[in-house]
mmCIF file of C-alpha atoms in Angstrom:
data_model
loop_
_atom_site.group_PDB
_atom_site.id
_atom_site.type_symbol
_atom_site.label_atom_id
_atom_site.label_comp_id
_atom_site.label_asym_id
_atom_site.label_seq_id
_atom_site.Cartn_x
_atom_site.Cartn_y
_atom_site.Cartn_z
ATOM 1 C CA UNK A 1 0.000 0.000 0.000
ATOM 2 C CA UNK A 2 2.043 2.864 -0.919
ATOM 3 C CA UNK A 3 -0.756 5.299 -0.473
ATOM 4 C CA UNK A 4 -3.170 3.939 2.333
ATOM 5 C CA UNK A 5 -6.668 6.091 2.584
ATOM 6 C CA UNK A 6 -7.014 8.761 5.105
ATOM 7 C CA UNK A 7 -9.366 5.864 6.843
ATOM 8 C CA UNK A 8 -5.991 3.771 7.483
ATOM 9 C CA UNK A 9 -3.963 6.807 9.017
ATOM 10 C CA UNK A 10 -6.684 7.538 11.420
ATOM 11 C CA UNK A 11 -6.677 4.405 12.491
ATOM 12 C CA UNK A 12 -3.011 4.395 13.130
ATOM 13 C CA UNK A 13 -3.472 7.619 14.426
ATOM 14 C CA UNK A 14 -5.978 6.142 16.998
ATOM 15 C CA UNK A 15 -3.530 3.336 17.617
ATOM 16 C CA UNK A 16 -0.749 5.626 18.604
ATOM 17 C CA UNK A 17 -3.215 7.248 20.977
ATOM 18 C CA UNK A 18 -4.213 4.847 22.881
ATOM 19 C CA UNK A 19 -0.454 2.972 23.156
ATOM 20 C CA UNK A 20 0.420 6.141 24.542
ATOM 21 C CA UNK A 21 -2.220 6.202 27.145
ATOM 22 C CA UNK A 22 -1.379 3.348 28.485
ATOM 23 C CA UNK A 23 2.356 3.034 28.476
ATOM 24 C CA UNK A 24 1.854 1.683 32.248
ATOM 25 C CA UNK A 25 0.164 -1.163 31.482
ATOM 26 C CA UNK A 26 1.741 -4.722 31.725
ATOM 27 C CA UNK A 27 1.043 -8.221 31.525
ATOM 28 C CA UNK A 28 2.516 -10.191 34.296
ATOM 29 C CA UNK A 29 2.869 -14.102 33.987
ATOM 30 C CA UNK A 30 3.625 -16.940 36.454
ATOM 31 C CA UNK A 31 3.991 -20.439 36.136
ATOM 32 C CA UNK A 32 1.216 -22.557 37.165
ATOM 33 C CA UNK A 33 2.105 -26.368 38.715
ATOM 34 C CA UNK A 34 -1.208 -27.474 36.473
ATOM 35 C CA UNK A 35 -0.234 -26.445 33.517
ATOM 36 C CA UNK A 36 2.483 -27.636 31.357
ATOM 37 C CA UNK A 37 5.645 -25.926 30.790
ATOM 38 C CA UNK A 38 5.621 -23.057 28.146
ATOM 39 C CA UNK A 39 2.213 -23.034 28.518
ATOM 40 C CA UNK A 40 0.219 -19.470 28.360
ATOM 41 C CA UNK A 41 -3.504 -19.199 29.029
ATOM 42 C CA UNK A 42 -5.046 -15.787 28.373
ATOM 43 C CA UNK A 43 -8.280 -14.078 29.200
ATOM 44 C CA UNK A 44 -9.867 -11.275 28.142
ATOM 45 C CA UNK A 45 -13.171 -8.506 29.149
ATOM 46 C CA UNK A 46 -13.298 -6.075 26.604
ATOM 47 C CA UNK A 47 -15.794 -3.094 26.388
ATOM 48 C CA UNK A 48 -16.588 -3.238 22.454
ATOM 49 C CA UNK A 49 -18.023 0.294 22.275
ATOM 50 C CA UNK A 50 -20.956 -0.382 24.274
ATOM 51 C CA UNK A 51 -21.202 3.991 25.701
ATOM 52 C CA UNK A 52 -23.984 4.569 23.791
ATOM 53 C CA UNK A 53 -23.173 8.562 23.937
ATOM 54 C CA UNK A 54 -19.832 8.590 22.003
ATOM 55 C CA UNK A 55 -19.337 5.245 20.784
ATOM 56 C CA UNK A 56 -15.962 4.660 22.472
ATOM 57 C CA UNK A 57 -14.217 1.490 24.054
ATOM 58 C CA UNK A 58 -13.024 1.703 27.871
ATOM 59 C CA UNK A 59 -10.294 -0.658 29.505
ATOM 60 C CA UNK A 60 -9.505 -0.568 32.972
ATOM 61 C CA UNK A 61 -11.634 -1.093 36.025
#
C-alpha cells in the first residue's frame, strides 16, 4: 500500500493514541504447577463500544 486512505492513518493515528495512554500497562505471567511448561492461558473482558453517547471502548476497572 504505498498510499493507504485517510481511513488507514486515522486508524493508526488512533492506535498511537491509545499505546500512549497506556504506556503503564503490563502483563505479568507466572507459572502454574497445572499447567504444562511453556504453557500461556489468556483471558480477556473487553468493552466493544458499548457507551452509547460517544461510541468509544473503555479498559480498565
Amino acid at each position: 500500500m504505498a498510499h493507504p486512505p485517510e481511513s488507514h492513518w486515522k486508524a493508526v493515528k488512533r492506535i498511537l493514541r491509545y499505546l500512549k495512554g497506556t504506556l503503564s500497562y503490563g502483563l505479568l505471567l507466572h507459572p502454574s504447577p497445572f499447567s504444562p511448561p511453556f504453557s500461556i492461558r489468556a483471558y480477556s473482558d473487553a468493552d466493544w463500544a458499548t457507551d452509547q453517547d460517544d461510541r468509544r471502548s473503555t479498559s480498565g476497572s
